[in-house]
């Protein structure tokens, strides 16, 4: 039982960066833009957040820098796909390569100024990133550990996902945004500022991904900079969007499940189930692939995939 | 009626008559120059002299025979897998799975390298070549099958298959193929000399395979019936249907070939350069290949040139690393910047901006 | 302009010009519509009607000219501007979000705050009641029939309280009863003082509903007339730009024999709805069989099933007694049956837009010859001979066909199909979007084939052309055959009636 709770806690921690990545990508896909640059935006966010935190020793500044970094990556993507109508797949992929390269590059560059050959976040900021402690609540048995023992990112992610869910499905703006993803020409004719909202959503998505990246660089490696710290989480996030059915609220449990799959190998006792570690590592991807295939097998009108996903829009096209 | 009317936007997009080919070439050249300038500005911001960095990249790739050989060695898998993705992209099949197909080809070829290394050398090389092609081909066939059967999104599916292939290597490394002589350290044994690709002019013979593939692909895409079919399917599936083409068969065949060529890249990398199988056998080449193919407009000859230039950038940046302490990642950054600019310039072939006339009606 | 009108002017367009790449779609067009009137905008396909209206609704931006709304000069930069000016457009291809309900589509993009569904539903139903429309506000668009979708479009415009309504070919997809209902609503709107522009190329409707008619021809506004003072003949003359003695040649059919025998054929559309239901007829060699019908009545399915590109649910198609259904197009070809097919979507189906003429010649013949390689020599020769024979204007036979003009593209397509020596030639809207000269070239080519003994099927939309070119006319309505008649003995009105569901017997008696 104790092990199981530890497992759940680890799953939440492992799933949080996925939650940010997935939520960010959903926001972008809702306006019809499949951004394969999640990994890149997360990398830029990771680097920007870490460096800002390293030099400012402020959690808030780090968070803002990470969001700005991710949004900046998204801006490149947005300009190229929304205004210049470039191919979304290729642009996103290039953004990923760019983002990973840039963040590794800057990491190495910053390391060259470090006296001891490593970059470690200063004490002031790490204090902010520790698990919260709410007197009373956090001390509750089981519940305290399960619900009130995480670092601030976790709560930020959940609140964000719920807020996005509300934004997309309950507000007028959300309705308009969904219309853009379904049929931009119809949205345009109805008087929605298609280009503006595409940019807003793409940038917002990038900012959220950037925060997810900061989680990778600041939390996962306990405040020490390492290259490639996002390490494929961005790609899983892209896949998780399908798993979550384009709903940010679903992304919460989707990322929890995927987080669980990622840490499963540490918690399954070898004496009961002896499966090679590689199989555990493979599981999230295998399951996503299966979800992808199965959901395509019975495709109905009920599926949430935005109808114009991947297609650029030009008003005067005939 | 008090209507609120916005002013005419300062800049708006218009569609124009398509530019003639010469202007298009000029545009792309301009994009390249701008990309290099942008990269230079970035270098400048870091406090280095862009000219000396660019100079080091160029001289670094060519400064000695060894350097040139290393450059070519980098180019081999990149060129072959760029050719591979080109086949799929020509058909507008978004094969982002070159990475996985490279690995799959390498795995199957490695099986023979590890367990049949007593065979006659040339028989073994031939079998490994076929195994690489078949391994990659089958890995490419899976998403194609799902695509024709259920219209499964190939972009995401091929992406997932990359990771699945990667962890298959991990599994083999930790289990069945673990080198017994490695004292517990999980790795796959080095191939025996008999299973190594021969060297030609001091470089593994993969470069010859790559150049042959350039010619073969050029002819295949341009002069064969199957190549013609790929172009038609890529352009419009109603047209393919009109021309009585078996679109499903063409998709399956082409994706098998696309995967097969990438698989060959994996086989060549494993048996020619790494001389073992590691999870880094693809190492991002499958993604860079997409950039190369796109930059080269899916033309095999241009792909050869672009992948060579990219390899110069990779090799040169490793020299930049040793002499300036800047990470080799700057090669990736520069490559991406180049593609960003080229992607942007494509817009101006068919579109343009109009600036609001002064004192225009409003 | 300076003249004082009894009614105030709603829209005034002066010298509006719009180009798409090399194509001049609108050439210095003048247009005026007043509050409290219905203006019909009449013109052939490709005469620039929709382009002009898209500029009024903010979809396109004009390259030149000026627009006045209610007497004030304006620039309409976006649909939002159009909406604020009280302009609402009902597009021919509905601009609806399929996944949304009717009421979500109706409120979409309006500046007001989100309303509770209850209130919204009530409002929608109130509007419905006030003008006599019917809709289920909670029904999703993808479950709707075309007329329901159109109702949603109209409601969208009404909800936004538009005073200027633009309807782009609203009747093309409607039954006669639905059309009458729509007209009743439009008249009601007129009484309320709205200005209404209706785009159509159906003369009868123009005369029935409009107060004035503006005629566009090849992107120019050539005349505006009062409906009361005009008639069919004058409108037709204006619309086609010259007196309507088309004088298309119609050689007497010779050696007529049954070529294709279609019996009790049923074909479904890809979405599962009925495309063709239980149709039987024959196509004869040495004859042109015209096919008439409102858009979407089964013409596409008919062409594709005969060409072997679509499967049938039941029935049979025999060529000189040989069953074609169930055989692949390859097998049909191997039997020596050469089928020429000029599809409606030339660049999207009949040709590869990015390829040059040479490669396009290969589209159906690339398999010829043994071995894996393509022989481009005959294709090149064919392309060059077509350029000479049909006077195709192109910079070169390798220039992508998408860069060629519509008329030349059609010559490439039709030329290729004819050069394959077909025994059956199926053509779908072969003159759509072509100028008069190119159209005549097409008619001549079809007649030439007919005289050679080819069985020609001509799917058309211009009834005058159908009546003058065809020997027999097959009329389709909602996938059923409503008439199969001798073209020489029919009038346009009779064909028109059958297109809207009257049977041959009803019409002739």
mmCIF file of N, CA, C and O in Angstrom, chain B residues 188-245:
data_model
loop_
_atom_site.group_PDB
_atom_site.id
_atom_site.type_symbol
_atom_site.label_atom_id
_atom_site.label_comp_id
_atom_site.label_asym_id
_atom_site.label_seq_id
_atom_site.Cartn_x
_atom_site.Cartn_y
_atom_site.Cartn_z
ATOM 1 N N UNK B 188 25.980 -4.140 -26.853
ATOM 2 C CA UNK B 188 26.012 -5.206 -27.843
ATOM 3 C C UNK B 188 27.446 -5.323 -28.344
ATOM 4 O O UNK B 188 28.149 -4.316 -28.504
ATOM 5 N N UNK B 189 27.858 -6.540 -28.588
ATOM 6 C CA UNK B 189 29.259 -6.769 -28.939
ATOM 7 C C UNK B 189 29.629 -6.078 -30.247
ATOM 8 O O UNK B 189 28.793 -5.831 -31.104
ATOM 9 N N UNK B 190 30.918 -5.782 -30.351
ATOM 10 C CA UNK B 190 31.426 -5.235 -31.601
ATOM 11 C C UNK B 190 31.377 -6.328 -32.657
ATOM 12 O O UNK B 190 31.613 -7.499 -32.385
ATOM 13 N N UNK B 191 31.017 -5.911 -33.895
ATOM 14 C CA UNK B 191 30.941 -6.914 -34.967
ATOM 15 C C UNK B 191 32.342 -7.387 -35.305
ATOM 16 O O UNK B 191 33.327 -6.658 -35.143
ATOM 17 N N UNK B 192 32.418 -8.629 -35.820
ATOM 18 C CA UNK B 192 33.716 -9.121 -36.249
ATOM 19 C C UNK B 192 34.108 -8.446 -37.562
ATOM 20 O O UNK B 192 33.274 -7.860 -38.260
ATOM 21 N N UNK B 193 35.369 -8.546 -37.865
ATOM 22 C CA UNK B 193 35.889 -7.867 -39.049
ATOM 23 C C UNK B 193 35.180 -8.331 -40.316
ATOM 24 O O UNK B 193 34.938 -7.555 -41.240
ATOM 25 N N UNK B 194 34.817 -9.607 -40.319
ATOM 26 C CA UNK B 194 34.154 -10.178 -41.492
ATOM 27 C C UNK B 194 32.812 -9.500 -41.763
ATOM 28 O O UNK B 194 32.351 -9.464 -42.898
ATOM 29 N N UNK B 195 32.184 -8.986 -40.715
ATOM 30 C CA UNK B 195 30.860 -8.377 -40.868
ATOM 31 C C UNK B 195 30.950 -6.873 -41.073
ATOM 32 O O UNK B 195 29.941 -6.184 -41.097
ATOM 33 N N UNK B 196 32.159 -6.355 -41.209
ATOM 34 C CA UNK B 196 32.310 -4.910 -41.418
ATOM 35 C C UNK B 196 32.272 -4.576 -42.899
ATOM 36 O O UNK B 196 32.747 -5.348 -43.732
ATOM 37 N N UNK B 197 31.706 -3.417 -43.196
ATOM 38 C CA UNK B 197 31.740 -2.956 -44.581
ATOM 39 C C UNK B 197 33.180 -2.595 -44.935
ATOM 40 O O UNK B 197 33.920 -2.063 -44.107
ATOM 41 N N UNK B 198 33.552 -2.854 -46.186
ATOM 42 C CA UNK B 198 34.911 -2.540 -46.611
ATOM 43 C C UNK B 198 35.089 -1.039 -46.758
ATOM 44 O O UNK B 198 34.127 -0.298 -46.896
ATOM 45 N N UNK B 199 36.341 -0.652 -46.784
ATOM 46 C CA UNK B 199 36.621 0.765 -46.983
ATOM 47 C C UNK B 199 37.038 1.010 -48.421
ATOM 48 O O UNK B 199 37.745 0.211 -49.020
ATOM 49 N N UNK B 200 36.570 2.126 -48.948
ATOM 50 C CA UNK B 200 36.993 2.541 -50.280
ATOM 51 C C UNK B 200 37.497 3.964 -50.141
ATOM 52 O O UNK B 200 36.792 4.830 -49.607
ATOM 53 N N UNK B 201 38.742 4.189 -50.578
ATOM 54 C CA UNK B 201 39.397 5.494 -50.409
ATOM 55 C C UNK B 201 39.405 5.910 -48.939
ATOM 56 O O UNK B 201 39.221 7.074 -48.601
ATOM 57 N N UNK B 202 39.558 4.951 -48.087
ATOM 58 C CA UNK B 202 39.683 5.258 -46.668
ATOM 59 C C UNK B 202 38.376 5.536 -45.961
ATOM 60 O O UNK B 202 38.350 5.840 -44.782
ATOM 61 N N UNK B 203 37.255 5.466 -46.671
ATOM 62 C CA UNK B 203 35.953 5.684 -46.035
ATOM 63 C C UNK B 203 35.120 4.425 -46.261
ATOM 64 O O UNK B 203 35.216 3.812 -47.328
ATOM 65 N N UNK B 204 34.308 4.095 -45.306
ATOM 66 C CA UNK B 204 33.466 2.914 -45.477
ATOM 67 C C UNK B 204 32.660 3.018 -46.769
ATOM 68 O O UNK B 204 32.283 4.096 -47.210
ATOM 69 N N UNK B 205 32.419 1.852 -47.393
ATOM 70 C CA UNK B 205 31.856 1.882 -48.741
ATOM 71 C C UNK B 205 30.411 2.382 -48.797
ATOM 72 O O UNK B 205 29.834 2.476 -49.877
ATOM 73 N N UNK B 206 29.859 2.728 -47.671
ATOM 74 C CA UNK B 206 28.503 3.285 -47.665
ATOM 75 C C UNK B 206 28.349 4.469 -48.605
ATOM 76 O O UNK B 206 27.289 4.678 -49.190
ATOM 77 N N UNK B 207 29.431 5.221 -48.778
ATOM 78 C CA UNK B 207 29.307 6.407 -49.640
ATOM 79 C C UNK B 207 29.039 6.012 -51.078
ATOM 80 O O UNK B 207 28.359 6.737 -51.813
ATOM 81 N N UNK B 208 29.574 4.823 -51.453
ATOM 82 C CA UNK B 208 29.296 4.366 -52.829
ATOM 83 C C UNK B 208 27.832 3.957 -52.933
ATOM 84 O O UNK B 208 27.137 4.305 -53.885
ATOM 85 N N UNK B 209 27.379 3.232 -51.904
ATOM 86 C CA UNK B 209 25.965 2.831 -51.888
ATOM 87 C C UNK B 209 25.088 4.081 -51.975
ATOM 88 O O UNK B 209 24.129 4.132 -52.745
ATOM 89 N N UNK B 210 25.462 5.102 -51.209
ATOM 90 C CA UNK B 210 24.653 6.327 -51.190
ATOM 91 C C UNK B 210 24.603 6.961 -52.573
ATOM 92 O O UNK B 210 23.529 7.344 -53.064
ATOM 93 N N UNK B 211 25.770 7.058 -53.219
ATOM 94 C CA UNK B 211 25.780 7.697 -54.537
ATOM 95 C C UNK B 211 24.998 6.873 -55.558
ATOM 96 O O UNK B 211 24.280 7.433 -56.398
ATOM 97 N N UNK B 212 25.143 5.539 -55.454
ATOM 98 C CA UNK B 212 24.357 4.697 -56.369
ATOM 99 C C UNK B 212 22.864 4.944 -56.143
ATOM 100 O O UNK B 212 22.088 5.093 -57.086
ATOM 101 N N UNK B 213 22.490 5.031 -54.875
ATOM 102 C CA UNK B 213 21.069 5.263 -54.569
ATOM 103 C C UNK B 213 20.587 6.607 -55.120
ATOM 104 O O UNK B 213 19.444 6.730 -55.547
ATOM 105 N N UNK B 214 21.462 7.611 -55.091
ATOM 106 C CA UNK B 214 21.070 8.913 -55.645
ATOM 107 C C UNK B 214 20.662 8.731 -57.107
ATOM 108 O O UNK B 214 19.592 9.186 -57.538
ATOM 109 N N UNK B 215 21.522 8.035 -57.852
ATOM 110 C CA UNK B 215 21.245 7.845 -59.282
ATOM 111 C C UNK B 215 19.981 7.000 -59.466
ATOM 112 O O UNK B 215 19.092 7.331 -60.257
ATOM 113 N N UNK B 216 19.913 5.910 -58.698
ATOM 114 C CA UNK B 216 18.758 5.014 -58.838
ATOM 115 C C UNK B 216 17.465 5.761 -58.526
ATOM 116 O O UNK B 216 16.496 5.706 -59.287
ATOM 117 N N UNK B 217 17.474 6.501 -57.433
ATOM 118 C CA UNK B 217 16.255 7.224 -57.051
ATOM 119 C C UNK B 217 15.899 8.289 -58.082
ATOM 120 O O UNK B 217 14.733 8.505 -58.397
ATOM 121 N N UNK B 218 16.927 8.952 -58.599
ATOM 122 C CA UNK B 218 16.678 9.978 -59.605
ATOM 123 C C UNK B 218 15.972 9.358 -60.811
ATOM 124 O O UNK B 218 14.958 9.869 -61.289
ATOM 125 N N UNK B 219 16.509 8.235 -61.250
ATOM 126 C CA UNK B 219 15.904 7.565 -62.412
ATOM 127 C C UNK B 219 14.522 7.031 -62.045
ATOM 128 O O UNK B 219 13.555 7.189 -62.794
ATOM 129 N N UNK B 220 14.432 6.436 -60.873
ATOM 130 C CA UNK B 220 13.157 5.833 -60.447
ATOM 131 C C UNK B 220 12.045 6.875 -60.420
ATOM 132 O O UNK B 220 10.963 6.668 -60.963
ATOM 133 N N UNK B 221 12.334 7.993 -59.804
ATOM 134 C CA UNK B 221 11.279 9.003 -59.659
ATOM 135 C C UNK B 221 10.959 9.670 -60.992
ATOM 136 O O UNK B 221 9.838 10.063 -61.246
ATOM 137 N N UNK B 222 11.950 9.768 -61.844
ATOM 138 C CA UNK B 222 11.770 10.570 -63.041
ATOM 139 C C UNK B 222 11.374 9.774 -64.262
ATOM 140 O O UNK B 222 10.612 10.269 -65.106
ATOM 141 N N UNK B 223 11.891 8.571 -64.378
ATOM 142 C CA UNK B 223 11.716 7.871 -65.652
ATOM 143 C C UNK B 223 10.928 6.575 -65.575
ATOM 144 O O UNK B 223 10.745 5.912 -66.577
ATOM 145 N N UNK B 224 10.490 6.161 -64.388
ATOM 146 C CA UNK B 224 9.783 4.884 -64.355
ATOM 147 C C UNK B 224 8.290 5.109 -64.146
ATOM 148 O O UNK B 224 7.851 6.159 -63.703
ATOM 149 N N UNK B 225 7.553 4.069 -64.478
ATOM 150 C CA UNK B 225 6.108 4.124 -64.316
ATOM 151 C C UNK B 225 5.748 4.275 -62.842
ATOM 152 O O UNK B 225 4.835 5.023 -62.481
ATOM 153 N N UNK B 226 6.485 3.568 -61.996
ATOM 154 C CA UNK B 226 6.182 3.654 -60.561
ATOM 155 C C UNK B 226 6.463 5.051 -60.022
ATOM 156 O O UNK B 226 5.708 5.581 -59.208
ATOM 157 N N UNK B 227 7.536 5.650 -60.508
ATOM 158 C CA UNK B 227 7.861 7.003 -60.081
ATOM 159 C C UNK B 227 6.767 7.979 -60.496
ATOM 160 O O UNK B 227 6.377 8.874 -59.740
ATOM 161 N N UNK B 228 6.266 7.782 -61.694
ATOM 162 C CA UNK B 228 5.174 8.621 -62.196
ATOM 163 C C UNK B 228 3.943 8.458 -61.312
ATOM 164 O O UNK B 228 3.282 9.431 -60.951
ATOM 165 N N UNK B 229 3.672 7.209 -60.957
ATOM 166 C CA UNK B 229 2.510 6.950 -60.095
ATOM 167 C C UNK B 229 2.631 7.690 -58.767
ATOM 168 O O UNK B 229 1.658 8.263 -58.270
ATOM 169 N N UNK B 230 3.843 7.679 -58.204
ATOM 170 C CA UNK B 230 4.043 8.365 -56.921
ATOM 171 C C UNK B 230 3.693 9.846 -57.062
ATOM 172 O O UNK B 230 2.984 10.420 -56.233
ATOM 173 N N UNK B 231 4.164 10.465 -58.136
ATOM 174 C CA UNK B 231 3.880 11.894 -58.321
ATOM 175 C C UNK B 231 2.392 12.151 -58.437
ATOM 176 O O UNK B 231 1.877 13.119 -57.880
ATOM 177 N N UNK B 232 1.697 11.300 -59.184
ATOM 178 C CA UNK B 232 0.267 11.534 -59.387
ATOM 179 C C UNK B 232 -0.491 11.344 -58.069
ATOM 180 O O UNK B 232 -1.328 12.166 -57.694
ATOM 181 N N UNK B 233 -0.170 10.282 -57.341
ATOM 182 C CA UNK B 233 -0.857 10.048 -56.060
ATOM 183 C C UNK B 233 -0.589 11.215 -55.109
ATOM 184 O O UNK B 233 -1.489 11.679 -54.408
ATOM 185 N N UNK B 234 0.653 11.706 -55.117
ATOM 186 C CA UNK B 234 0.996 12.817 -54.231
ATOM 187 C C UNK B 234 0.240 14.077 -54.591
ATOM 188 O O UNK B 234 -0.115 14.869 -53.726
ATOM 189 N N UNK B 235 0.004 14.268 -55.864
ATOM 190 C CA UNK B 235 -0.666 15.494 -56.305
ATOM 191 C C UNK B 235 -2.146 15.470 -55.961
ATOM 192 O O UNK B 235 -2.683 16.430 -55.417
ATOM 193 N N UNK B 236 -2.823 14.390 -56.284
ATOM 194 C CA UNK B 236 -4.263 14.358 -56.038
ATOM 195 C C UNK B 236 -4.771 12.929 -56.160
ATOM 196 O O UNK B 236 -4.540 12.270 -57.169
ATOM 197 N N UNK B 237 -5.442 12.464 -55.117
ATOM 198 C CA UNK B 237 -5.880 11.076 -55.216
ATOM 199 C C UNK B 237 -7.078 10.905 -56.157
ATOM 200 O O UNK B 237 -7.196 9.857 -56.761
ATOM 201 N N UNK B 238 -7.966 11.922 -56.342
ATOM 202 C CA UNK B 238 -8.980 11.729 -57.383
ATOM 203 C C UNK B 238 -8.366 11.534 -58.772
ATOM 204 O O UNK B 238 -8.858 10.737 -59.568
ATOM 205 N N UNK B 239 -7.265 12.251 -59.042
ATOM 206 C CA UNK B 239 -6.622 12.084 -60.338
ATOM 207 C C UNK B 239 -6.063 10.670 -60.472
ATOM 208 O O UNK B 239 -6.163 10.052 -61.527
ATOM 209 N N UNK B 240 -5.466 10.174 -59.389
ATOM 210 C CA UNK B 240 -4.925 8.819 -59.435
ATOM 211 C C UNK B 240 -6.037 7.815 -59.681
ATOM 212 O O UNK B 240 -5.891 6.871 -60.463
ATOM 213 N N UNK B 241 -7.165 8.049 -59.049
ATOM 214 C CA UNK B 241 -8.313 7.171 -59.240
ATOM 215 C C UNK B 241 -8.777 7.254 -60.701
ATOM 216 O O UNK B 241 -9.067 6.246 -61.339
ATOM 217 N N UNK B 242 -8.803 8.473 -61.218
ATOM 218 C CA UNK B 242 -9.200 8.705 -62.606
ATOM 219 C C UNK B 242 -8.269 7.964 -63.557
ATOM 220 O O UNK B 242 -8.697 7.400 -64.554
ATOM 221 N N UNK B 243 -6.984 7.949 -63.227
ATOM 222 C CA UNK B 243 -6.008 7.278 -64.082
ATOM 223 C C UNK B 243 -5.954 5.788 -63.786
ATOM 224 O O UNK B 243 -5.038 5.097 -64.222
ATOM 225 N N UNK B 244 -6.945 5.293 -63.049
ATOM 226 C CA UNK B 244 -7.058 3.874 -62.743
ATOM 227 C C UNK B 244 -5.811 3.343 -62.055
ATOM 228 O O UNK B 244 -5.307 2.280 -62.371
ATOM 229 N N UNK B 245 -5.272 4.133 -61.148
ATOM 230 C CA UNK B 245 -4.131 3.632 -60.377
ATOM 231 C C UNK B 245 -4.660 2.969 -59.121
ATOM 232 O O UNK B 245 -5.651 3.402 -58.552
#
